[in-house]
JSON list of C-alpha atoms in Angstrom, two decimals:
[
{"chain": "A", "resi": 1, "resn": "UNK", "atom": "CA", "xyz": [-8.46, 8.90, -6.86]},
{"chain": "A", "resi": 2, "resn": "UNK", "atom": "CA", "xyz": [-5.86, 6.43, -8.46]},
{"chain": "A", "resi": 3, "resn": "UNK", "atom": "CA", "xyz": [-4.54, 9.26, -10.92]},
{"chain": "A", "resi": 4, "resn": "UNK", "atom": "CA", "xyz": [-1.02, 8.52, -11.86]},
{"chain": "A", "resi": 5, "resn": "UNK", "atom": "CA", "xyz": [0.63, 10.65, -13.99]},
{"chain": "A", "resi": 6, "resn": "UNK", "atom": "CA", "xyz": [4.51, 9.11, -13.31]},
{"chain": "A", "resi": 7, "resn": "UNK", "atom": "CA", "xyz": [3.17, 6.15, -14.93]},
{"chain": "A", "resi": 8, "resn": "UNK", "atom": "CA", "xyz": [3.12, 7.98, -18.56]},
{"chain": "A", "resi": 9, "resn": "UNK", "atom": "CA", "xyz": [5.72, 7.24, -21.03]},
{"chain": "A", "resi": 10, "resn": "UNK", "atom": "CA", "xyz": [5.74, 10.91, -21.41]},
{"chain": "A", "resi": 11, "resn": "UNK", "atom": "CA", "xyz": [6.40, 11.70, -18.05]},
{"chain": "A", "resi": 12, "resn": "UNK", "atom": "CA", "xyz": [10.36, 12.31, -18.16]},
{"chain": "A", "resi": 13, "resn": "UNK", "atom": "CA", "xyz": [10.29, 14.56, -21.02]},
{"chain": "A", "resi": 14, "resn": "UNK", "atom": "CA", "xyz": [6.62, 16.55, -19.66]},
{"chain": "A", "resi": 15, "resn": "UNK", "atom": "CA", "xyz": [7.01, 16.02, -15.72]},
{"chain": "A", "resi": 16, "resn": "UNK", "atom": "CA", "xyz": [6.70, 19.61, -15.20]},
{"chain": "A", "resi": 17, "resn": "UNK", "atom": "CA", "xyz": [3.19, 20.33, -17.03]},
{"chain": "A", "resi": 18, "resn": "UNK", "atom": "CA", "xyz": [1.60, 16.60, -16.00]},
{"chain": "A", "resi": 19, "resn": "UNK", "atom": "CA", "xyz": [2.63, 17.25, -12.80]},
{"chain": "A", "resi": 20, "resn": "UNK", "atom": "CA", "xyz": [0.48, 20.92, -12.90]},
{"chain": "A", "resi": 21, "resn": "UNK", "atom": "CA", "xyz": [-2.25, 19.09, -14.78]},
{"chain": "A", "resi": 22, "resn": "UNK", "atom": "CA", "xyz": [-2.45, 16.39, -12.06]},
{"chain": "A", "resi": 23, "resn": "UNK", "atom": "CA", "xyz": [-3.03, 18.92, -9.41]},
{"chain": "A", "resi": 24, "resn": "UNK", "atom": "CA", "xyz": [-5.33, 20.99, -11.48]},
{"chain": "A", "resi": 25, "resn": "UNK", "atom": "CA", "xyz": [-7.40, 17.82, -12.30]},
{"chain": "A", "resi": 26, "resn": "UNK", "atom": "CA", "xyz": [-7.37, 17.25, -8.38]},
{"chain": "A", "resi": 27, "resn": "UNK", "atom": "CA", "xyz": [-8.83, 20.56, -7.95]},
{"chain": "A", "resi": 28, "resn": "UNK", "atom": "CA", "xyz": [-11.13, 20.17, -10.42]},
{"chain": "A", "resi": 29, "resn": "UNK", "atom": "CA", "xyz": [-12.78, 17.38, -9.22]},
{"chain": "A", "resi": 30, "resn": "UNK", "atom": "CA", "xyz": [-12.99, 18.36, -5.69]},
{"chain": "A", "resi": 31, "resn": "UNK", "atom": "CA", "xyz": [-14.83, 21.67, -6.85]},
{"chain": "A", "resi": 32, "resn": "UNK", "atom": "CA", "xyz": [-17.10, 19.04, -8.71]},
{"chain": "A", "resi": 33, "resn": "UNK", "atom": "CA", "xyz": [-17.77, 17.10, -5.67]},
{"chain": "A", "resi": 34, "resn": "UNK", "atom": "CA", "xyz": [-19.29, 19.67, -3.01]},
{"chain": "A", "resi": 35, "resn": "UNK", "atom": "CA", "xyz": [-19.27, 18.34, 0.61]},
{"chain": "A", "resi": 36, "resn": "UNK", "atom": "CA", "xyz": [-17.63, 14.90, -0.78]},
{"chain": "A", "resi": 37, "resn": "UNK", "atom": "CA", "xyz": [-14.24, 13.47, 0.80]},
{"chain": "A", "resi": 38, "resn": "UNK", "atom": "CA", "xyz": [-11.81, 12.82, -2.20]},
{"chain": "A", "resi": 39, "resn": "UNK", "atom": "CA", "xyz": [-8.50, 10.78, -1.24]},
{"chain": "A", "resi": 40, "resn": "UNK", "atom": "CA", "xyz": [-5.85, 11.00, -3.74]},
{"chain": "A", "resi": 41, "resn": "UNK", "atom": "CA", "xyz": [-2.76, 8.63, -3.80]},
{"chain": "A", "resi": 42, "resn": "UNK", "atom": "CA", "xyz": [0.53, 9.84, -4.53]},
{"chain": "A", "resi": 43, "resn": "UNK", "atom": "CA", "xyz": [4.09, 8.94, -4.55]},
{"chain": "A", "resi": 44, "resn": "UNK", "atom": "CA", "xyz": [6.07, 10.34, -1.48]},
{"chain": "A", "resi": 45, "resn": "UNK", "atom": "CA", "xyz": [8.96, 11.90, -3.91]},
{"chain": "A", "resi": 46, "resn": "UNK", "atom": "CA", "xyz": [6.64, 13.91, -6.25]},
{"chain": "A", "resi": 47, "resn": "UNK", "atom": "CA", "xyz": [7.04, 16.18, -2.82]},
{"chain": "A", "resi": 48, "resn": "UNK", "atom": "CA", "xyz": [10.74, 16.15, -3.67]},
{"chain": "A", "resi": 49, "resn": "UNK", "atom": "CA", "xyz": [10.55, 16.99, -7.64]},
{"chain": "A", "resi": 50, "resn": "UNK", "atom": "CA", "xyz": [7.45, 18.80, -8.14]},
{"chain": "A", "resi": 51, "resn": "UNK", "atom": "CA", "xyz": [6.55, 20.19, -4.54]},
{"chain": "A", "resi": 52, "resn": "UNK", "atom": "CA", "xyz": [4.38, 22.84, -5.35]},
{"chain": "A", "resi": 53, "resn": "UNK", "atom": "CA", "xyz": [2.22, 20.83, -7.58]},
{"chain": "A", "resi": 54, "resn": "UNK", "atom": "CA", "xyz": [2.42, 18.02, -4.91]},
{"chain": "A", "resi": 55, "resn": "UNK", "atom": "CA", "xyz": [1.04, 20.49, -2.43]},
{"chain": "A", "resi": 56, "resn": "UNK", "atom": "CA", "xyz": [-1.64, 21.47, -4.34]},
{"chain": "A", "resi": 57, "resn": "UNK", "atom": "CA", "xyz": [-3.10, 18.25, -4.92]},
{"chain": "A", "resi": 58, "resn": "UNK", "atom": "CA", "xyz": [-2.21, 17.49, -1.39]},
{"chain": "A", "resi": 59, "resn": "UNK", "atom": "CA", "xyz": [-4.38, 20.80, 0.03]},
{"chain": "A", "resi": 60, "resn": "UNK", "atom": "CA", "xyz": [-7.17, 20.56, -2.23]},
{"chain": "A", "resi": 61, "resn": "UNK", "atom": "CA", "xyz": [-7.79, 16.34, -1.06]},
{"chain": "A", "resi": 62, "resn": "UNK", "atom": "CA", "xyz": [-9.49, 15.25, 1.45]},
{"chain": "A", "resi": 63, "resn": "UNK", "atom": "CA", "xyz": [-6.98, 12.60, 2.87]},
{"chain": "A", "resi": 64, "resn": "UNK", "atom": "CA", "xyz": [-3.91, 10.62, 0.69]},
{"chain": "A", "resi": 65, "resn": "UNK", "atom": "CA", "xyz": [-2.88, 7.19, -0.01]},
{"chain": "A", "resi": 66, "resn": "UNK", "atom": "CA", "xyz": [1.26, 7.16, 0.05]},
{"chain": "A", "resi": 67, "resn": "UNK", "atom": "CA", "xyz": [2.73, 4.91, -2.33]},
{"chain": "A", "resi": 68, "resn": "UNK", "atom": "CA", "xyz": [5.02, 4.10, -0.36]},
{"chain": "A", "resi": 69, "resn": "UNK", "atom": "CA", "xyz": [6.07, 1.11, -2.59]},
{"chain": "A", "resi": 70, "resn": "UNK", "atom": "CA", "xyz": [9.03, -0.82, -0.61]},
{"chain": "A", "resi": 71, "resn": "UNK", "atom": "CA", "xyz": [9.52, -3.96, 1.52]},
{"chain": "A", "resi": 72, "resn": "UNK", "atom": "CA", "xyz": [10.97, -3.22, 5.00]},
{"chain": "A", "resi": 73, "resn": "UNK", "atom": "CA", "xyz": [9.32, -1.35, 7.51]},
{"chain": "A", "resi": 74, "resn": "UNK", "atom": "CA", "xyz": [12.37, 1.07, 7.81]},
{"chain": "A", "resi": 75, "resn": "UNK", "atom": "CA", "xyz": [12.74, 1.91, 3.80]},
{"chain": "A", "resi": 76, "resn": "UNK", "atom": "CA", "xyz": [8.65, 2.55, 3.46]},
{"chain": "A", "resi": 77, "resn": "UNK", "atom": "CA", "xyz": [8.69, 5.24, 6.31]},
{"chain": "A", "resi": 78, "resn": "UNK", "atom": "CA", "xyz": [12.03, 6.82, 5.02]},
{"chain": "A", "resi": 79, "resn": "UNK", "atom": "CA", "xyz": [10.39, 6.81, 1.35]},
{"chain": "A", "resi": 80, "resn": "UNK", "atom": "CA", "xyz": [7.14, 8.23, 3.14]},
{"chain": "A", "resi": 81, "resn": "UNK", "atom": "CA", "xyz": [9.01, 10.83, 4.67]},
{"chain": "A", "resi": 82, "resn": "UNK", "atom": "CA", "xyz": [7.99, 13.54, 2.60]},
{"chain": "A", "resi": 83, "resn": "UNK", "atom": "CA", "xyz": [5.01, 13.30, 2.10]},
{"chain": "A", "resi": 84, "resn": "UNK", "atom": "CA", "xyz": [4.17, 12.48, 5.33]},
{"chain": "A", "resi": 85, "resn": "UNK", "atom": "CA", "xyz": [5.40, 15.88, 6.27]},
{"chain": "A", "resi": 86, "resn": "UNK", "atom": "CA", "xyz": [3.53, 17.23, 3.88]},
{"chain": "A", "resi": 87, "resn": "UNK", "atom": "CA", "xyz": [0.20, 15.61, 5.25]},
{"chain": "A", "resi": 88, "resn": "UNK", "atom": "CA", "xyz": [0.87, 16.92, 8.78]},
{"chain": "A", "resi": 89, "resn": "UNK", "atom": "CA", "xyz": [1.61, 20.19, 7.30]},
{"chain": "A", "resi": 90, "resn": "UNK", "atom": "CA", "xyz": [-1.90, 20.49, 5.91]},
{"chain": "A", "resi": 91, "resn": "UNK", "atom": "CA", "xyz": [-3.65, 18.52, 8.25]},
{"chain": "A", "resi": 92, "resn": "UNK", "atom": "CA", "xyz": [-4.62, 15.66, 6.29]},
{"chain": "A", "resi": 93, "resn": "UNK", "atom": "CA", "xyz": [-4.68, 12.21, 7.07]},
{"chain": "A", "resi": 94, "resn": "UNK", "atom": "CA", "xyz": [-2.70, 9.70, 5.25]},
{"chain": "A", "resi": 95, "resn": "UNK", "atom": "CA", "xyz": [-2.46, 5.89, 4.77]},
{"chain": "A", "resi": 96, "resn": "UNK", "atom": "CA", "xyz": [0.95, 4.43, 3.76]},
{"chain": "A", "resi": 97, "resn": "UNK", "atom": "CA", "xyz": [0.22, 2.19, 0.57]},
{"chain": "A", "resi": 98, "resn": "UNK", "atom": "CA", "xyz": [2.34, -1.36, -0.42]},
{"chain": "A", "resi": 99, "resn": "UNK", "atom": "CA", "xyz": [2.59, -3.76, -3.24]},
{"chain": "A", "resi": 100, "resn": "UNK", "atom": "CA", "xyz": [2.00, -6.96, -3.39]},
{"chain": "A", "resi": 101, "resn": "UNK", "atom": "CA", "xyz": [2.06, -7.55, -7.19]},
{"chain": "A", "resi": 102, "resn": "UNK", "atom": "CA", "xyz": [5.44, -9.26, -8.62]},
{"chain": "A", "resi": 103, "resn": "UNK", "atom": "CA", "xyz": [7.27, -6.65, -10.26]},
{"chain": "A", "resi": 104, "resn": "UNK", "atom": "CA", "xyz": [8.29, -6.29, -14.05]},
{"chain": "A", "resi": 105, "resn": "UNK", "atom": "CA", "xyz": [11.37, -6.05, -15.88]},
{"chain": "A", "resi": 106, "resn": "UNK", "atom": "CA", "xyz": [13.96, -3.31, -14.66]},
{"chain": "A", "resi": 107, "resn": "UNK", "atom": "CA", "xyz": [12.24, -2.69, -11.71]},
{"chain": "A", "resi": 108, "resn": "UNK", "atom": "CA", "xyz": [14.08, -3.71, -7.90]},
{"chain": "A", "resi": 109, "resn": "UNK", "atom": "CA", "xyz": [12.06, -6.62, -6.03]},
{"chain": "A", "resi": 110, "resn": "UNK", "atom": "CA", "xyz": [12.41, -4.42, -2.81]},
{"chain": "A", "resi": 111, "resn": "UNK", "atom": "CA", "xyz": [9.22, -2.69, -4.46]},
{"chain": "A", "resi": 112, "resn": "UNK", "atom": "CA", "xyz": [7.17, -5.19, -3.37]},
{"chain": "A", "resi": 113, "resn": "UNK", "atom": "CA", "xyz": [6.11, -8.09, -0.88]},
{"chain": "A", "resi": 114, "resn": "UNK", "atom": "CA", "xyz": [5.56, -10.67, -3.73]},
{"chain": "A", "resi": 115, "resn": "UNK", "atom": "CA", "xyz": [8.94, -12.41, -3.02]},
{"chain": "A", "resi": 116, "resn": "UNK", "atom": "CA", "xyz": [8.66, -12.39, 0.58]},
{"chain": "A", "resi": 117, "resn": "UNK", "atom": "CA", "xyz": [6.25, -14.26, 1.86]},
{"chain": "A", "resi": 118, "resn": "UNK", "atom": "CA", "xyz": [3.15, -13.77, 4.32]},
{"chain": "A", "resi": 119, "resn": "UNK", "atom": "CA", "xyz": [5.64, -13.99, 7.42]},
{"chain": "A", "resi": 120, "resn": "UNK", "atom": "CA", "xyz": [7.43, -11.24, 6.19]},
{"chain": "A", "resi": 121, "resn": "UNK", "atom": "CA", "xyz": [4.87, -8.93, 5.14]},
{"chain": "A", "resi": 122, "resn": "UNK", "atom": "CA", "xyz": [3.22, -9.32, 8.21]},
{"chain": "A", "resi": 123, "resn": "UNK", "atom": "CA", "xyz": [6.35, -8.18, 10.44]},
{"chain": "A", "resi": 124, "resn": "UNK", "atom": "CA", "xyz": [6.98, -5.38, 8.13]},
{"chain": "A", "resi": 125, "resn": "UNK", "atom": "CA", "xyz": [3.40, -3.93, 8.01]},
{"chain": "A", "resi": 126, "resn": "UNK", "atom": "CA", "xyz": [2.78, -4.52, 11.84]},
{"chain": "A", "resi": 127, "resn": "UNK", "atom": "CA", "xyz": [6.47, -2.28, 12.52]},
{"chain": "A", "resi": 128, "resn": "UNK", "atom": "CA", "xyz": [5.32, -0.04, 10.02]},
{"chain": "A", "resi": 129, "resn": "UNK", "atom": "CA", "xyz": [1.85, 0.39, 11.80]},
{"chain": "A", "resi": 130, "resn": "UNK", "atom": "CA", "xyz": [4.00, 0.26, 15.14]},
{"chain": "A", "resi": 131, "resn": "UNK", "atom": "CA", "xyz": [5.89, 3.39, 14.28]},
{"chain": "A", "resi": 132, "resn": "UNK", "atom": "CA", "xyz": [3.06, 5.44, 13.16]},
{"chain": "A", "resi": 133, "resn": "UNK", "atom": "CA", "xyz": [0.41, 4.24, 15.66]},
{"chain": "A", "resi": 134, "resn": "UNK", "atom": "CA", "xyz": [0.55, 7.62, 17.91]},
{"chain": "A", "resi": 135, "resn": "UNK", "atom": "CA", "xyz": [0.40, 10.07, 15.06]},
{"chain": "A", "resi": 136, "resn": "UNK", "atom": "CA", "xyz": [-2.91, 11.75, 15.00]},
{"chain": "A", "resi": 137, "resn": "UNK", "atom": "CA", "xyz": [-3.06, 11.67, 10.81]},
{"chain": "A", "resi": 138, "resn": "UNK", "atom": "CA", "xyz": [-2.12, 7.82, 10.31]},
{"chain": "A", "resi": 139, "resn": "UNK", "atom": "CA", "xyz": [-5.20, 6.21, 9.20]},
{"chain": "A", "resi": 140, "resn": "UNK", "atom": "CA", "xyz": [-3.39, 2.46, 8.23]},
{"chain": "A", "resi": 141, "resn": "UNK", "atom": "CA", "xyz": [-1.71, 0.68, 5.35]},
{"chain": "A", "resi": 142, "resn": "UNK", "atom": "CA", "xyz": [-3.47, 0.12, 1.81]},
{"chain": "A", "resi": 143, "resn": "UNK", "atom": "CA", "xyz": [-2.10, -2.85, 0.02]},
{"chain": "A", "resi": 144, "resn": "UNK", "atom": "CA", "xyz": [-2.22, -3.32, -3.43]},
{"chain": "A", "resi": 145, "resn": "UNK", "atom": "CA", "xyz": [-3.34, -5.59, -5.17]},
{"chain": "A", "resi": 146, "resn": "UNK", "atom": "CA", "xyz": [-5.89, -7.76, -3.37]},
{"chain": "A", "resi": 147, "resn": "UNK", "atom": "CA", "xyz": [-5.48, -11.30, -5.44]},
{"chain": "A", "resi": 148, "resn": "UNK", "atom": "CA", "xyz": [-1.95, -10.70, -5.04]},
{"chain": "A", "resi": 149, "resn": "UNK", "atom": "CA", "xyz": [-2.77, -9.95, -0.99]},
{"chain": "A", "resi": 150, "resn": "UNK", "atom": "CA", "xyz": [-4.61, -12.48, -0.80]},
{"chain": "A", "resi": 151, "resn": "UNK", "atom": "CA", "xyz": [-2.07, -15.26, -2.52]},
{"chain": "A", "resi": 152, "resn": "UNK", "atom": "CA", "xyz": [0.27, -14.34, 0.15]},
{"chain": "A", "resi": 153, "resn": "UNK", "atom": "CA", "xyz": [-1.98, -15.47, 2.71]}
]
């Protein structure tokens, strides 16, 4: 599930209750969904901010995508951090997540592979992979957008 409150215009002014209302709809749908694996992805510092409601989403998934949204190997698995804690803590496999789209206005290029180039992203994801490879809950890396993958060769 691709459920991202942060993303609302509202969300500095109603963090607190979209936050509660992501983890309830998390709930929700896993009670909907018997028997069926539901991944959620999240970004690693809603553990910092809003940790309970974090957790909650976290416990009630199935496994979670971490939006791990940097460039260098190093900076995704120190922005991962906490919710890769998280994940061991509940004993739920994760994936670490990475953009490929260009980014907008206001927003730092180290978000993203866009400007790097295929050499680069391929170094980076391969020492990322490297550095999780013996942990029993790493399940890969989930890059998105898959034109913009793709155009990067």
């Amino acid at each position: 599930m691709d459920v991202e409150p942060w993303t609302l215009a509202e969300w500095p002014t109603q963090a607190g209750s979209l936050a509660a209302a992501y983890a309830d709809l998390i709930e929700a749908c896993v009670a909907a969904l018997p028997g069926m694996a539901v991944e959620i992805d999240v970004v690693p510092w809603l553990f910092d901010e809003w940790p309970a409601q974090a957790r909650r989403a976290l416990r009630a998934a199935s496994s979670v995508t971490v939006l791990a949204y940097r460039d260098r190997a190093g900076q995704i698995l120190r922005f991962a951090a906490p919710a890769i804690a998280e994940a061991h803590a509940l004993g739920r496999p994760f994936r670490i997540g990475v953009e490929t789209m260009p980014v907008g206005p206001g927003v730092p290029s180290r978000t993203t592979f866009a400007d790097d180039g295929p050499a680069v992203l391929r170094r980076e994801l391969a020492s990322v992979d490297d550095a999780l490879s013996g942990d029993p809950w790493y399940r890969g890396i989930a890059v998105h957008h898959w034109a913009t993958w793709r155009a990067l060769g």
